[in-house]
PDB file of C-alpha atoms in Angstrom:
ATOM      1  CA  VAL A 290     184.630 109.438  80.261  1.00 76.00           C
ATOM      2  CA  ALA A 291     181.450 108.923  78.974  1.00 88.00           C
ATOM      3  CA  VAL A 292     179.105 111.556  77.851  1.00 93.00           C
ATOM      4  CA  GLY A 293     175.454 110.844  79.105  1.00 96.00           C
ATOM      5  CA  GLU A 294     173.271 110.329  81.542  1.00 97.00           C
ATOM      6  CA  ARG A 295     173.107 107.258  83.355  1.00 97.00           C
ATOM      7  CA  GLU A 296     170.411 106.355  86.421  1.00 96.00           C
ATOM      8  CA  GLY A 297     169.076 103.579  88.645  1.00 95.00           C
ATOM      9  CA  VAL A 298     167.756 102.881  91.549  1.00 93.00           C
ATOM     10  CA  GLY A 299     168.984 101.107  94.828  1.00 87.00           C
ATOM     11  CA  GLY A 300     167.994 100.377  98.826  1.00 76.00           C
ATOM     12  CA  GLY A 301     164.925  98.390  97.835  1.00 75.00           C
ATOM     13  CA  ASP A 302     163.907 101.146  95.163  1.00 73.00           C
ATOM     14  CA  LYS A 303     163.827 103.882  97.791  1.00 83.00           C
ATOM     15  CA  CYS A 304     166.824 105.982  96.695  1.00 90.00           C
ATOM     16  CA  HIS A 305     167.123 106.987  93.056  1.00 94.00           C
ATOM     17  CA  TRP A 306     170.660 108.301  91.374  1.00 95.00           C
ATOM     18  CA  ARG A 307     171.292 110.205  88.176  1.00 97.00           C
ATOM     19  CA  ILE A 308     174.986 110.583  86.680  1.00 97.00           C
ATOM     20  CA  SER A 309     175.117 113.259  83.959  1.00 97.00           C
ATOM     21  CA  VAL A 310     178.413 113.919  82.133  1.00 96.00           C
ATOM     22  CA  SER A 311     179.218 116.643  79.590  1.00 93.00           C
ATOM     23  CA  PRO A 312     181.807 118.435  77.945  1.00 90.00           C
ATOM     24  CA  VAL A 313     182.640 122.038  78.876  1.00 86.00           C
ATOM     25  CA  ALA A 314     184.058 124.552  76.423  1.00 77.00           C
ATOM     26  CA  ASP A 315     186.473 126.913  77.638  1.00 68.00           C
ATOM     27  CA  PRO A 316     185.327 130.797  77.268  1.00 63.00           C
ATOM     28  CA  ASP A 317     187.826 132.263  79.289  1.00 66.00           C
ATOM     29  CA  GLY A 318     190.612 131.136  76.989  1.00 63.00           C
ATOM     30  CA  LEU A 319     192.539 128.901  79.483  1.00 62.00           C
ATOM     31  CA  ALA A 320     194.418 126.668  77.323  1.00 59.00           C
ATOM     32  CA  VAL A 321     197.671 127.487  76.732  1.00 56.00           C
ATOM     33  CA  ARG A 322     198.211 125.178  74.045  1.00 59.00           C
ATOM     34  CA  PRO A 323     194.766 124.035  72.565  1.00 59.00           C
ATOM     35  CA  GLU A 324     196.180 121.222  70.541  1.00 64.00           C
ATOM     36  CA  GLN A 325     197.627 119.525  73.779  1.00 60.00           C
ATOM     37  CA  THR A 326     194.914 120.153  76.190  1.00 64.00           C
ATOM     38  CA  ALA A 327     192.604 117.524  77.329  1.00 71.00           C
ATOM     39  CA  ALA A 328     188.801 117.556  77.145  1.00 80.00           C
ATOM     40  CA  LEU A 329     187.083 118.857  80.395  1.00 84.00           C
ATOM     41  CA  TYR A 330     183.838 117.561  81.387  1.00 89.00           C
ATOM     42  CA  LEU A 331     181.196 118.390  84.137  1.00 92.00           C
ATOM     43  CA  VAL A 332     180.102 115.581  86.127  1.00 95.00           C
ATOM     44  CA  GLU A 333     176.624 115.840  88.137  1.00 97.00           C
ATOM     45  CA  VAL A 334     175.423 113.227  90.496  1.00 97.00           C
ATOM     46  CA  ASP A 335     172.181 113.692  91.807  1.00 97.00           C
ATOM     47  CA  VAL A 336     170.771 111.186  94.618  1.00 95.00           C
ATOM     48  CA  ASN A 337     167.160 111.217  95.770  1.00 94.00           C
ATOM     49  CA  TRP A 338     165.583 108.802  98.569  1.00 90.00           C
ATOM     50  CA  ASP A 339     162.249 108.575 100.463  1.00 86.00           C
ATOM     51  CA  SER A 340     163.143 106.518 103.330  1.00 73.00           C
ATOM     52  CA  GLY A 341     162.474 106.570 107.135  1.00 73.00           C
ATOM     53  CA  ARG A 342     160.695 110.187 108.273  1.00 78.00           C
ATOM     54  CA  LYS A 343     161.742 112.580 105.820  1.00 84.00           C
ATOM     55  CA  PRO A 344     162.701 112.120 102.106  1.00 88.00           C
ATOM     56  CA  GLY A 345     165.724 113.773 100.908  1.00 93.00           C
ATOM     57  CA  SER A 346     168.112 114.411  98.050  1.00 94.00           C
ATOM     58  CA  PHE A 347     171.675 115.777  97.167  1.00 95.00           C
ATOM     59  CA  ARG A 348     173.555 117.179  94.321  1.00 97.00           C
ATOM     60  CA  LEU A 349     177.381 116.846  93.868  1.00 97.00           C
ATOM     61  CA  GLU A 350     179.060 118.448  90.865  1.00 96.00           C
ATOM     62  CA  SER A 351     183.051 118.021  89.989  1.00 94.00           C
ATOM     63  CA  LEU A 352     184.749 118.539  86.636  1.00 89.00           C
ATOM     64  CA  ARG A 353     186.670 115.885  85.199  1.00 89.00           C
ATOM     65  CA  VAL A 354     189.881 116.134  82.646  1.00 85.00           C
ATOM     66  CA  GLY A 355     189.390 113.294  80.088  1.00 82.00           C
ATOM     67  CA  PRO A 356     190.611 112.295  76.426  1.00 75.00           C
TER      68      PRO A 356
END
């Protein structure tokens, strides 16, 4: 898991994507044994395009367990 942002284009420069990975704190104290709990990361993916008749976009968000 690499913390940070990456972005790029595709589809003949008509599609732009961005991936953001950031650590997530454990505000609710869900970890039973913090010393043995892997880190939690928020992964956000944004995709925007301007092809065809209608431009569009979508966002995906997920949590990932990592070292």
